[in-house]
Tab-separated table of C-alpha atoms in Angstrom:
chain	number	residue	atom	x	y	z
O	30	MET	CA	0.504	-29.800	9.427
O	31	ARG	CA	-0.763	-27.090	11.645
O	32	GLY	CA	1.273	-25.970	14.828
O	33	GLY	CA	4.284	-28.040	14.027
O	34	LEU	CA	7.270	-27.667	11.677
O	35	HIS	CA	6.295	-27.238	8.148
O	36	LEU	CA	9.030	-28.424	5.724
O	37	GLY	CA	8.032	-26.059	2.908
O	38	SER	CA	7.747	-23.212	5.363
O	39	ALA	CA	11.204	-24.025	6.911
O	40	LEU	CA	12.881	-24.236	3.526
O	41	ALA	CA	11.170	-20.787	2.412
O	42	THR	CA	12.200	-19.185	5.502
O	43	ALA	CA	15.980	-20.515	5.110
O	44	LEU	CA	15.822	-19.397	1.562
O	45	ALA	CA	14.552	-16.026	2.364
O	46	ILE	CA	17.245	-15.466	5.154
O	47	VAL	CA	20.083	-16.449	3.147
O	48	THR	CA	18.973	-14.431	0.025
O	49	ALA	CA	18.276	-11.474	2.159
O	50	ALA	CA	21.716	-11.509	4.014
O	51	LEU	CA	23.479	-11.934	0.559
O	52	VAL	CA	21.663	-8.872	-0.990
O	53	ILE	CA	22.283	-6.674	2.013
O	54	VAL	CA	25.797	-7.665	2.246
O	55	GLY	CA	26.305	-7.370	-1.512
O	56	LEU	CA	24.679	-3.795	-1.361
O	57	LEU	CA	26.975	-2.552	1.642
O	58	SER	CA	30.115	-4.104	-0.213
O	59	ALA	CA	32.242	-2.464	-3.009
O	60	GLU	CA	31.085	-3.061	-6.298
O	61	SER	CA	33.950	-5.437	-7.364
O	62	THR	CA	33.602	-7.897	-4.755
O	63	GLU	CA	32.303	-11.475	-5.111
O	64	VAL	CA	29.497	-10.844	-2.778
O	65	ALA	CA	28.528	-7.830	-4.684
O	66	ALA	CA	28.421	-9.976	-8.023
O	67	GLY	CA	26.307	-12.609	-6.092
O	68	SER	CA	23.858	-10.083	-4.967
O	69	ASP	CA	23.445	-8.742	-8.545
O	70	ILE	CA	22.704	-12.217	-9.759
O	71	VAL	CA	19.955	-12.521	-7.212
O	72	LEU	CA	18.557	-9.258	-8.252
O	73	GLN	CA	18.541	-10.152	-11.957
O	74	ILE	CA	16.718	-13.399	-11.130
O	75	VAL	CA	14.057	-11.207	-9.235
O	76	SER	CA	13.779	-8.949	-12.194
O	77	ILE	CA	13.147	-11.972	-14.472
O	78	THR	CA	10.639	-13.418	-12.068
O	79	ILE	CA	8.803	-10.217	-11.924
O	80	ALA	CA	8.672	-9.765	-15.704
O	81	LEU	CA	7.018	-13.334	-15.978
O	82	ALA	CA	4.675	-12.485	-13.114
O	83	VAL	CA	2.894	-10.099	-15.576
O	84	LEU	CA	1.524	-13.250	-17.316
O	85	VAL	CA	-0.126	-14.253	-14.091
O	86	GLY	CA	-1.567	-10.728	-13.732
O	87	ILE	CA	-3.108	-11.023	-17.386
O	88	TRP	CA	-4.487	-14.471	-16.497
O	89	ASN	CA	-6.045	-12.962	-13.393
O	90	LEU	CA	-7.511	-10.077	-15.332
O	91	ILE	CA	-9.165	-12.409	-18.038
O	92	SER	CA	-10.378	-14.808	-15.381
O	93	VAL	CA	-11.831	-12.290	-13.264
O	94	HIS	CA	-13.681	-10.422	-15.941
O	95	VAL	CA	-14.855	-13.686	-17.861
O	96	GLY	CA	-16.046	-14.783	-14.624
O	97	ARG	CA	-18.319	-11.500	-13.876
O	98	LEU	CA	-19.035	-11.636	-17.605
O	99	ILE	CA	-20.615	-15.333	-17.533
O	100	ARG	CA	-22.472	-14.803	-14.186
O	101	THR	CA	-23.736	-11.317	-15.497
O	102	ARG	CA	-22.619	-9.800	-12.032
O	103	LYS	CA	-23.222	-6.321	-11.552
O	104	GLY	CA	-20.817	-4.226	-13.689
O	105	TRP	CA	-20.610	-6.913	-16.206
O	106	ILE	CA	-20.851	-4.407	-19.068
O	107	TYR	CA	-17.624	-2.810	-17.765
O	108	SER	CA	-15.719	-6.320	-17.961
O	109	LEU	CA	-16.944	-6.720	-21.543
O	110	ILE	CA	-15.584	-3.434	-22.367
O	111	THR	CA	-12.294	-4.332	-20.306
O	112	LEU	CA	-11.955	-7.672	-22.295
O	113	LEU	CA	-12.676	-6.110	-25.685
O	114	SER	CA	-10.097	-3.424	-24.908
O	115	ALA	CA	-7.543	-6.025	-23.975
O	116	VAL	CA	-8.149	-7.951	-27.226
O	117	ALA	CA	-7.992	-4.532	-29.352
O	118	VAL	CA	-4.847	-3.261	-27.702
O	119	THR	CA	-2.999	-6.833	-28.039
O	120	ALA	CA	-4.215	-6.978	-31.698
O	121	VAL	CA	-2.962	-3.520	-32.447
O	122	TYR	CA	0.494	-4.227	-30.722
O	123	VAL	CA	0.951	-7.288	-32.794
O	124	MET	CA	0.049	-5.433	-35.962
O	125	ASP	CA	2.618	-2.895	-35.042
O	126	GLU	CA	5.391	-5.575	-34.217
O	127	THR	CA	4.816	-7.367	-37.366
O	128	ALA	CA	4.591	-4.278	-39.465
O	129	SER	CA	1.082	-5.306	-40.832
O	130	TRP	CA	-0.440	-1.957	-41.338
O	131	THR	CA	-1.159	-1.038	-44.960
O	132	GLY	CA	-1.989	2.101	-46.859
O	133	GLU	CA	-1.674	5.382	-45.057
O	134	LEU	CA	-0.835	3.599	-41.804
O	135	GLU	CA	2.052	1.656	-43.353
O	136	GLY	CA	5.269	1.650	-41.124
O	137	GLU	CA	3.342	3.414	-38.344
O	138	LYS	CA	3.250	2.209	-34.522
O	139	LEU	CA	-0.390	2.792	-33.434
O	140	SER	CA	0.323	1.345	-29.841
O	141	PRO	CA	1.706	4.695	-28.401
O	142	ARG	CA	-0.896	6.594	-30.147
O	143	VAL	CA	-3.786	4.501	-28.929
O	144	PHE	CA	-2.233	4.872	-25.404
O	145	GLU	CA	-1.880	8.683	-25.692
O	146	ALA	CA	-5.387	9.226	-27.108
O	147	VAL	CA	-7.220	6.924	-24.814
O	148	GLN	CA	-5.509	6.355	-21.507
O	149	VAL	CA	-3.689	9.736	-21.079
O	150	SER	CA	-6.876	11.552	-21.993
O	151	ILE	CA	-9.168	9.740	-19.688
O	152	GLU	CA	-6.730	9.873	-16.832
O	153	SER	CA	-6.125	13.591	-17.340
O	154	ALA	CA	-9.959	14.111	-17.104
O	155	LEU	CA	-10.107	11.929	-13.995
O	156	ALA	CA	-7.329	14.071	-12.391
O	157	GLY	CA	-9.323	17.096	-13.047
O	158	LEU	CA	-12.057	15.827	-10.726
O	159	ILE	CA	-9.698	15.352	-7.760
O	160	VAL	CA	-9.873	18.915	-6.496
O	161	PHE	CA	-13.726	18.494	-6.177
O	162	PHE	CA	-13.440	15.410	-4.378
O	163	LEU	CA	-10.979	16.983	-2.021
O	164	THR	CA	-13.034	20.017	-1.356
O	165	TYR	CA	-16.001	17.698	-0.386
O	166	ALA	CA	-13.596	15.676	1.538
O	167	ILE	CA	-12.544	18.717	3.744
O	168	TYR	CA	-16.121	19.614	4.325
O	169	ARG	CA	-16.829	15.893	5.453
O	170	LEU	CA	-13.552	16.035	7.633
O	171	LEU	CA	-14.797	19.064	9.669
O	172	TYR	CA	-18.182	17.612	10.020
O	173	LYS	CA	-16.717	14.239	11.380
O	174	ARG	CA	-13.599	15.375	13.206
O	175	PHE	CA	-13.882	19.065	14.254
O	176	THR	CA	-10.482	19.163	15.899
O	177	TRP	CA	-7.800	21.981	15.587
O	178	THR	CA	-5.525	19.696	13.254
O	179	SER	CA	-8.550	19.524	10.913
O	180	ILE	CA	-9.101	23.412	10.946
O	181	LEU	CA	-5.423	23.799	10.499
O	182	PHE	CA	-5.630	21.578	7.527
O	183	MET	CA	-8.493	23.414	5.881
O	184	VAL	CA	-6.651	26.712	6.480
O	185	ALA	CA	-3.395	25.438	4.752
O	186	VAL	CA	-5.479	24.064	1.833
O	187	ALA	CA	-7.300	27.368	1.442
O	188	ILE	CA	-4.012	29.414	1.634
O	189	VAL	CA	-2.270	27.010	-1.147
O	190	LEU	CA	-5.310	27.159	-3.231
O	191	LEU	CA	-5.830	31.060	-3.016
O	192	GLY	CA	-2.019	31.383	-3.526
O	193	TRP	CA	-2.371	30.098	-6.882
O	194	LEU	CA	-4.655	32.933	-7.991
O	195	PRO	CA	-3.322	35.856	-10.047
O	196	LEU	CA	-4.013	38.543	-7.369
O	197	GLU	CA	-2.379	41.842	-7.325
O	198	ASP	CA	-1.465	41.480	-3.664
O	199	ASP	CA	1.617	39.011	-3.582
O	200	SER	CA	1.069	38.513	0.261
O	201	LEU	CA	-0.838	35.241	-0.236
O	202	VAL	CA	1.498	33.971	-2.696
O	203	ASP	CA	4.653	34.840	-0.315
O	204	LEU	CA	2.438	32.926	2.410
O	205	ARG	CA	2.000	29.853	0.212
O	206	GLU	CA	5.564	29.873	-0.732
O	207	TRP	CA	6.342	29.997	2.974
O	208	LEU	CA	4.191	27.256	3.841
O	209	MET	CA	5.493	24.883	1.034
O	210	THR	CA	9.167	25.564	1.770
O	211	VAL	CA	9.144	25.540	5.476
O	212	PRO	CA	6.368	23.643	7.361
O	213	VAL	CA	5.261	21.452	4.551
O	214	LEU	CA	8.922	20.410	3.607
O	215	ALA	CA	9.584	19.746	7.365
O	216	GLY	CA	6.622	17.823	7.857
O	217	SER	CA	7.191	15.767	4.631
O	218	ARG	CA	10.676	14.975	5.493
O	219	GLY	CA	9.430	13.841	9.145
O	220	LEU	CA	6.967	11.458	7.461
O	221	LEU	CA	9.442	10.171	5.166
O	222	ILE	CA	12.054	9.637	7.960
O	223	GLY	CA	9.464	7.784	10.001
O	224	ILE	CA	8.659	5.537	7.054
O	225	GLY	CA	12.332	4.986	6.651
O	226	LEU	CA	12.794	3.899	10.277
O	227	GLY	CA	9.542	1.611	9.838
O	228	THR	CA	11.098	-0.197	6.998
O	229	VAL	CA	14.203	-0.946	9.089
O	230	ILE	CA	11.843	-2.751	11.533
O	231	VAL	CA	10.187	-4.760	8.747
O	232	GLY	CA	13.607	-5.476	7.129
O	233	ILE	CA	14.773	-7.000	10.344
O	234	ARG	CA	11.845	-9.177	10.618
O	235	ALA	CA	12.578	-10.371	7.009
O	236	LEU	CA	16.234	-10.969	7.801
O	237	THR	CA	15.184	-13.130	10.836
O	238	GLY	CA	12.537	-14.993	8.955
O	239	TYR	CA	9.827	-13.872	11.229
O	240	ASP	CA	7.783	-12.023	8.661
O	241	ARG	CA	4.117	-13.189	8.244
O	242	ALA	CA	4.474	-14.006	4.476
O	243	LEU	CA	6.906	-16.910	5.469
O	244	ARG	CA	4.667	-18.383	8.181
O	245	GLU	CA	2.308	-21.169	7.606
O	246	PRO	CA	-1.073	-21.308	9.283
E	2	MET	CA	26.873	4.050	-0.530
E	3	ASN	CA	30.050	5.715	0.812
E	4	GLU	CA	31.929	4.305	3.961
E	5	ASN	CA	30.206	6.589	6.240
E	6	GLU	CA	26.703	5.761	5.011
E	7	VAL	CA	27.708	2.052	5.270
E	8	VAL	CA	28.540	2.608	8.880
E	9	LEU	CA	25.631	4.539	9.920
E	10	PHE	CA	23.181	2.138	8.218
E	11	SER	CA	24.938	-0.911	9.807
E	12	LEU	CA	24.646	0.840	13.368
E	13	LEU	CA	21.054	1.718	12.705
E	14	LEU	CA	20.166	-1.880	11.831
E	15	LEU	CA	22.033	-3.305	14.713
E	16	LEU	CA	20.514	-0.767	17.202
E	17	ALA	CA	16.989	-1.663	15.998
E	18	PHE	CA	17.806	-5.483	15.956
E	19	VAL	CA	19.027	-5.286	19.688
E	20	ILE	CA	16.050	-3.096	20.832
E	21	MET	CA	13.637	-5.443	18.981
E	22	MET	CA	15.119	-8.514	20.490
E	23	LEU	CA	15.524	-7.063	24.031
E	24	ALA	CA	11.985	-5.679	23.988
E	25	GLY	CA	10.450	-8.910	22.721
E	26	LEU	CA	12.326	-11.145	25.090
E	27	LEU	CA	11.350	-9.004	27.983
E	28	SER	CA	7.831	-8.956	26.991
E	29	ARG	CA	7.765	-12.803	26.598
E	30	ALA	CA	9.652	-13.266	30.055
E	31	LEU	CA	7.127	-10.978	32.024
E	32	ARG	CA	4.189	-12.397	30.106
E	33	ARG	CA	2.923	-9.028	29.587
E	34	VAL	CA	2.489	-6.901	26.577
E	35	PRO	CA	3.672	-3.274	27.082
E	36	PRO	CA	0.779	-0.724	26.699
E	37	LEU	CA	0.726	0.552	23.155
E	38	ARG	CA	-0.433	3.953	22.485
E	39	VAL	CA	-3.857	3.896	20.714
E	40	ILE	CA	-3.775	4.202	17.009
E	41	SER	CA	-7.395	4.883	15.698
E	42	GLY	CA	-6.704	3.160	12.463
E	43	TYR	CA	-5.880	-0.089	14.100
E	44	THR	CA	-8.894	0.221	16.430
E	45	ALA	CA	-11.228	0.971	13.482
E	46	MET	CA	-10.006	-1.933	11.238
E	47	PRO	CA	-10.991	-5.010	13.217
E	48	ALA	CA	-14.243	-3.077	14.213
E	49	ALA	CA	-14.977	-2.662	10.471
E	50	VAL	CA	-14.304	-6.324	9.657
E	51	ASP	CA	-16.480	-7.470	12.533
E	52	ALA	CA	-19.361	-5.093	11.359
E	53	SER	CA	-18.955	-6.600	8.033
E	54	VAL	CA	-19.373	-10.002	9.205
E	55	GLU	CA	-22.620	-9.091	11.104
E	56	GLN	CA	-23.919	-7.740	7.808
E	57	ALA	CA	-22.686	-10.692	5.638
E	58	ARG	CA	-20.954	-8.186	3.467
E	59	PRO	CA	-17.263	-8.297	2.185
E	60	VAL	CA	-14.552	-5.950	3.107
E	61	HIS	CA	-12.178	-4.490	0.192
E	62	VAL	CA	-8.688	-4.488	1.179
E	63	SER	CA	-5.582	-3.306	-0.842
E	64	PRO	CA	-1.870	-2.594	-0.494
E	65	GLY	CA	-2.116	-0.254	-3.664
E	66	SER	CA	0.881	0.084	-5.770
E	67	VAL	CA	3.483	-1.455	-3.460
E	68	ARG	CA	5.730	-3.990	-5.380
E	69	ILE	CA	7.681	-6.799	-4.250
E	70	GLY	CA	11.164	-6.659	-5.664
E	71	GLN	CA	11.260	-3.024	-5.785
E	72	GLU	CA	11.770	-0.133	-3.356
E	73	SER	CA	8.385	-0.557	-1.752
E	74	THR	CA	8.984	-4.293	-0.840
E	75	LEU	CA	9.183	-3.888	2.796
E	76	SER	CA	5.870	-1.629	2.729
E	77	ALA	CA	4.575	-4.603	0.779
E	78	LEU	CA	5.262	-6.863	3.574
E	79	ALA	CA	3.967	-4.687	6.161
E	80	SER	CA	0.536	-4.408	4.117
E	81	LEU	CA	0.442	-7.992	3.577
E	82	ALA	CA	0.531	-8.726	7.387
E	83	ILE	CA	-2.324	-6.387	8.048
E	84	ILE	CA	-4.374	-8.038	5.227
E	85	TYR	CA	-3.788	-11.273	6.546
E	86	ASN	CA	-4.821	-10.475	9.965
E	87	LEU	CA	-7.936	-8.688	8.910
E	88	VAL	CA	-8.890	-11.503	6.460
E	89	GLU	CA	-8.202	-14.253	9.104
E	90	ARG	CA	-10.887	-12.364	11.232
E	91	GLN	CA	-13.555	-13.011	9.112
E	92	ALA	CA	-12.401	-16.197	7.218
E	93	PHE	CA	-15.059	-18.313	8.787
E	94	MET	CA	-17.705	-16.759	6.530
E	95	ASP	CA	-18.866	-18.460	3.347
E	96	HIS	CA	-17.933	-15.308	1.124
E	97	MET	CA	-14.615	-13.745	0.216
E	98	PRO	CA	-13.220	-10.487	0.642
E	99	LEU	CA	-12.210	-8.369	-2.255
E	100	ALA	CA	-8.560	-7.662	-2.539
E	101	THR	CA	-7.044	-5.340	-5.084
E	102	VAL	CA	-3.485	-4.993	-6.279
E	103	SER	CA	-1.471	-3.367	-9.153
E	104	ASP	CA	1.590	-5.331	-8.973
E	105	PRO	CA	1.558	-9.031	-10.481
E	106	VAL	CA	3.898	-10.520	-7.807
E	107	MET	CA	1.772	-8.605	-5.245
E	108	LEU	CA	-1.131	-10.530	-6.904
E	109	VAL	CA	0.215	-13.927	-6.130
E	110	THR	CA	1.288	-13.083	-2.692
E	111	VAL	CA	-2.074	-11.503	-1.668
E	112	GLN	CA	-3.623	-14.595	-2.990
E	113	ASP	CA	-1.274	-16.766	-0.791
E	114	ALA	CA	-1.986	-14.696	2.219
E	115	LEU	CA	-5.769	-14.964	1.621
E	116	ARG	CA	-5.531	-18.840	1.005
E	117	LYS	CA	-3.462	-19.100	4.401
E	118	ALA	CA	-6.068	-17.140	6.327
E	119	TYR	CA	-8.890	-19.420	5.100
E	120	ILE	CA	-6.849	-22.586	5.974
E	121	GLU	CA	-6.162	-21.123	9.516
E	122	ARG	CA	-9.998	-20.980	9.929
E	123	ASN	CA	-10.487	-24.432	8.547
E	124	ASN	CA	-12.431	-23.075	5.663
E	125	ARG	CA	-10.216	-23.598	2.565
E	126	SER	CA	-13.264	-24.593	0.495
E	127	THR	CA	-14.536	-21.066	0.396
E	128	TYR	CA	-11.233	-19.609	-0.912
E	129	ARG	CA	-11.192	-18.417	-4.487
E	130	SER	CA	-8.090	-17.046	-6.154
E	131	ASN	CA	-10.072	-14.670	-8.368
E	132	ALA	CA	-11.317	-12.621	-5.334
E	133	THR	CA	-7.826	-10.919	-5.659
E	134	VAL	CA	-8.066	-8.638	-8.657
E	135	TRP	CA	-5.020	-6.995	-10.579
E	136	PHE	CA	-5.406	-3.757	-12.111
E	137	PRO	CA	-2.395	-2.866	-14.443
E	138	GLN	CA	-0.724	0.185	-12.963
E	139	THR	CA	-0.269	3.175	-15.296
E	140	GLU	CA	1.954	6.207	-14.392
E	141	ARG	CA	-0.686	8.116	-12.415
E	142	SER	CA	-2.495	4.905	-11.260
E	143	LEU	CA	-5.810	6.535	-11.723
E	144	ALA	CA	-7.077	3.452	-13.772
E	145	PHE	CA	-6.524	1.484	-10.525
E	146	GLY	CA	-8.378	3.952	-8.365
E	147	ALA	CA	-11.338	3.794	-10.710
E	148	GLY	CA	-11.224	0.102	-11.076
E	149	ALA	CA	-10.986	-0.720	-7.290
E	150	ALA	CA	-13.606	1.794	-6.507
E	151	GLY	CA	-16.048	0.359	-9.074
E	152	PHE	CA	-15.531	-3.159	-8.055
E	153	ALA	CA	-15.851	-2.357	-4.334
E	154	SER	CA	-19.133	-0.725	-4.880
E	155	ASP	CA	-20.247	-3.625	-7.219
E	156	VAL	CA	-19.725	-6.303	-4.323
E	157	ARG	CA	-21.292	-4.011	-1.970
E	158	ALA	CA	-18.116	-3.934	0.351
E	159	TYR	CA	-18.818	-2.688	3.864
E	160	ALA	CA	-15.540	-1.148	4.266
E	161	ASN	CA	-12.539	-0.120	2.051
E	162	ILE	CA	-9.262	-0.474	4.067
E	163	LEU	CA	-6.334	0.729	2.051
E	164	MET	CA	-2.880	0.702	3.331
E	165	GLY	CA	0.386	0.769	1.354
E	166	GLN	CA	1.306	3.027	-1.495
E	167	PHE	CA	-1.379	5.191	-3.188
E	168	GLY	CA	-1.216	8.461	-4.968
E	169	SER	CA	-4.127	10.643	-5.953
E	170	GLU	CA	-6.197	7.554	-7.102
E	171	LEU	CA	-7.024	7.252	-3.350
E	172	ALA	CA	-9.385	10.110	-3.747
E	173	TYR	CA	-11.815	8.019	-6.045
E	174	ILE	CA	-11.999	5.218	-3.578
E	175	GLY	CA	-12.616	7.646	-0.706
E	176	GLU	CA	-15.383	9.488	-2.643
E	177	THR	CA	-17.019	6.184	-3.667
E	178	SER	CA	-16.823	5.057	-0.041
E	179	ALA	CA	-18.736	8.323	0.881
E	180	ARG	CA	-21.342	7.785	-1.651
E	181	HIS	CA	-22.089	4.337	-0.773
E	182	ASN	CA	-21.867	4.783	2.863
E	183	GLN	CA	-18.775	2.405	3.128
E	184	ILE	CA	-16.425	2.764	5.913
E	185	PHE	CA	-12.964	4.134	4.461
E	186	ILE	CA	-9.711	3.675	6.086
E	187	GLY	CA	-6.889	4.874	4.173
E	188	HIS	CA	-2.952	5.224	4.388
E	189	SER	CA	-0.143	5.772	2.084
E	190	THR	CA	3.592	5.985	2.161
E	191	GLN	CA	3.429	8.651	-0.717
E	192	LEU	CA	2.942	12.245	0.692
E	193	GLU	CA	0.218	12.916	-1.923
E	194	GLY	CA	-1.791	9.817	-0.926
E	195	GLN	CA	-1.338	10.401	2.846
E	196	ALA	CA	-2.772	13.855	2.570
E	197	ILE	CA	-5.860	12.552	0.780
E	198	ALA	CA	-6.187	9.789	3.318
E	199	TYR	CA	-6.186	12.221	6.182
E	200	ALA	CA	-8.792	14.188	4.709
E	201	GLN	CA	-11.151	11.351	3.596
E	202	SER	CA	-10.693	8.547	6.231
E	203	ASP	CA	-12.855	7.599	8.937
E	204	ALA	CA	-9.974	6.610	10.941
E	205	LEU	CA	-6.233	7.653	10.783
E	206	LEU	CA	-3.188	5.648	10.104
E	207	ILE	CA	-0.200	7.699	9.347
E	208	GLY	CA	3.318	7.226	7.990
E	209	GLU	CA	5.193	4.724	9.876
E	210	GLU	CA	2.264	3.222	11.709
E	211	LEU	CA	1.892	0.981	8.658
E	212	PHE	CA	4.892	-1.171	9.762
E	213	VAL	CA	3.599	-1.939	13.310
E	214	GLY	CA	0.306	-3.320	12.099
E	215	GLU	CA	0.964	-6.968	13.120
E	216	ALA	CA	1.744	-5.870	16.890
E	217	TYR	CA	-1.626	-4.024	16.948
E	218	LEU	CA	-3.730	-6.501	15.255
E	219	ASN	CA	-2.221	-9.630	16.878
E	220	PRO	CA	-0.433	-8.459	20.111
E	221	ASP	CA	0.346	-12.035	21.230
E	222	LYS	CA	3.562	-12.223	19.225
E	223	SER	CA	6.278	-10.764	21.357
E	224	LEU	CA	8.659	-9.930	18.664
E	225	ASP	CA	6.174	-7.832	16.969
E	226	VAL	CA	5.626	-5.854	20.128
E	227	GLY	CA	9.603	-5.589	20.229
E	228	GLY	CA	9.153	-3.983	16.741
E	229	VAL	CA	6.986	-1.180	18.131
E	230	VAL	CA	9.407	-0.479	20.948
E	231	ALA	CA	12.285	-0.358	18.619
E	232	LEU	CA	10.359	1.883	16.178
E	233	ASP	CA	9.523	4.320	19.049
E	234	VAL	CA	13.328	4.227	20.296
E	235	LEU	CA	14.436	4.996	16.801
E	236	ARG	CA	12.089	7.824	16.200
E	237	TRP	CA	13.482	9.563	19.293
E	238	VAL	CA	17.007	8.750	18.325
E	239	ALA	CA	16.313	10.471	15.059
E	240	VAL	CA	14.616	13.464	16.664
E	241	ALA	CA	17.671	13.784	19.041
E	242	ALA	CA	19.994	13.521	16.187
E	243	ILE	CA	18.400	16.263	14.173
E	244	ILE	CA	18.241	18.436	17.021
E	245	LEU	CA	21.923	17.900	17.837
E	246	ILE	CA	23.136	18.557	14.254
E	247	ALA	CA	20.953	21.723	14.025
E	248	LEU	CA	22.544	23.059	17.334
E	249	ASN	CA	26.132	22.081	15.988
E	250	GLN	CA	25.534	23.767	12.819
E	251	GLY	CA	24.039	26.844	14.435
E	252	ALA	CA	27.083	26.883	16.864
E	253	SER	CA	29.581	26.741	13.793
């Protein structure tokens, strides 16, 4: 029913307004009050819902990658690796929980070890590449937007990077320290205050039931 | 929260509400949208979607690691509004955009936004739920960056439009965009991600600009425009308060 009142949408909006109002009043009230207790219950329901939603995520992961595999879309080999990894990790976890390992591995928990050996190492390796990506990004930034802010950005990055070098002269180190504690900190706080104010605006939209997520087409 | 914080927060909420309503109602009564300052990110986003339609290629949209039910819920709602508006713009096509998320609740919510966009364009038959892809998030979220970048290049995405919460993983997607000649528009509510987005983006979107996306992409709604006015007023109030506090502390 487009353009008119949609019953489902109206109910969802009413529920959202009541819940949002209850939670905000609960958070602003003293801990021992009934409103605060009601707010806690709502938050607990949310936590349970979030936990259950992981199952939806796993279903999505399987369906997306099986779909790519069946249709042999570009990158299907990565989907195969993802699916095999998912099965292997699940199997290791089940073996851990049921204490099924025998021999030298008896009584061991392999899941954390697998995570450390594979996930953490790969992510650390990837993290090491970021500095190269950013250096190239700064070159492209100056190529695309040759403005005084871009030049300032490049100079600040150069000072911070050079400031880490173990040079005999401490002036660059001092300059880096000053940069980090005065302009960078001030800018960061300004950015975070702005984001905080922005969330207030979106919060009011949610409280008044005007948010896009609640509207039907 | 102590008593002072409760009073201040309530006042802030009330002030924002009053300004938003007044500006929205005034805009409706005058039947005129007040001139909004140009934000290059919001100029580039619809242009990128339009160009993707001309080239019959999908766009890649992502809110990153924002999570509904957590501290970033409101950032998630703001990102969702932008995603809806962009997807709705190209929803008459016979293909789906790529959407990537790292929160399972967000997965369902983005799927719903995409579904609504295709219904809006009377093209429900094209909608597929598996166009939204979930990458489980780890501590550093680099797996998300690598996965989303890989998917975006596999589907030959014309543009990567990422707004929400990102960390250093944004660098991978930016790098892949440059390598595959994809347009890259990035934003993050995290400082690390915002710095990377500043260096790599083709068009800028900074800080609180995320929260006024609906007004820029769909300026017909007067209450959304009221939100922009309220945000501007609150920003000036915050600036004045900081200066007054600093002067007061300096004097004492």
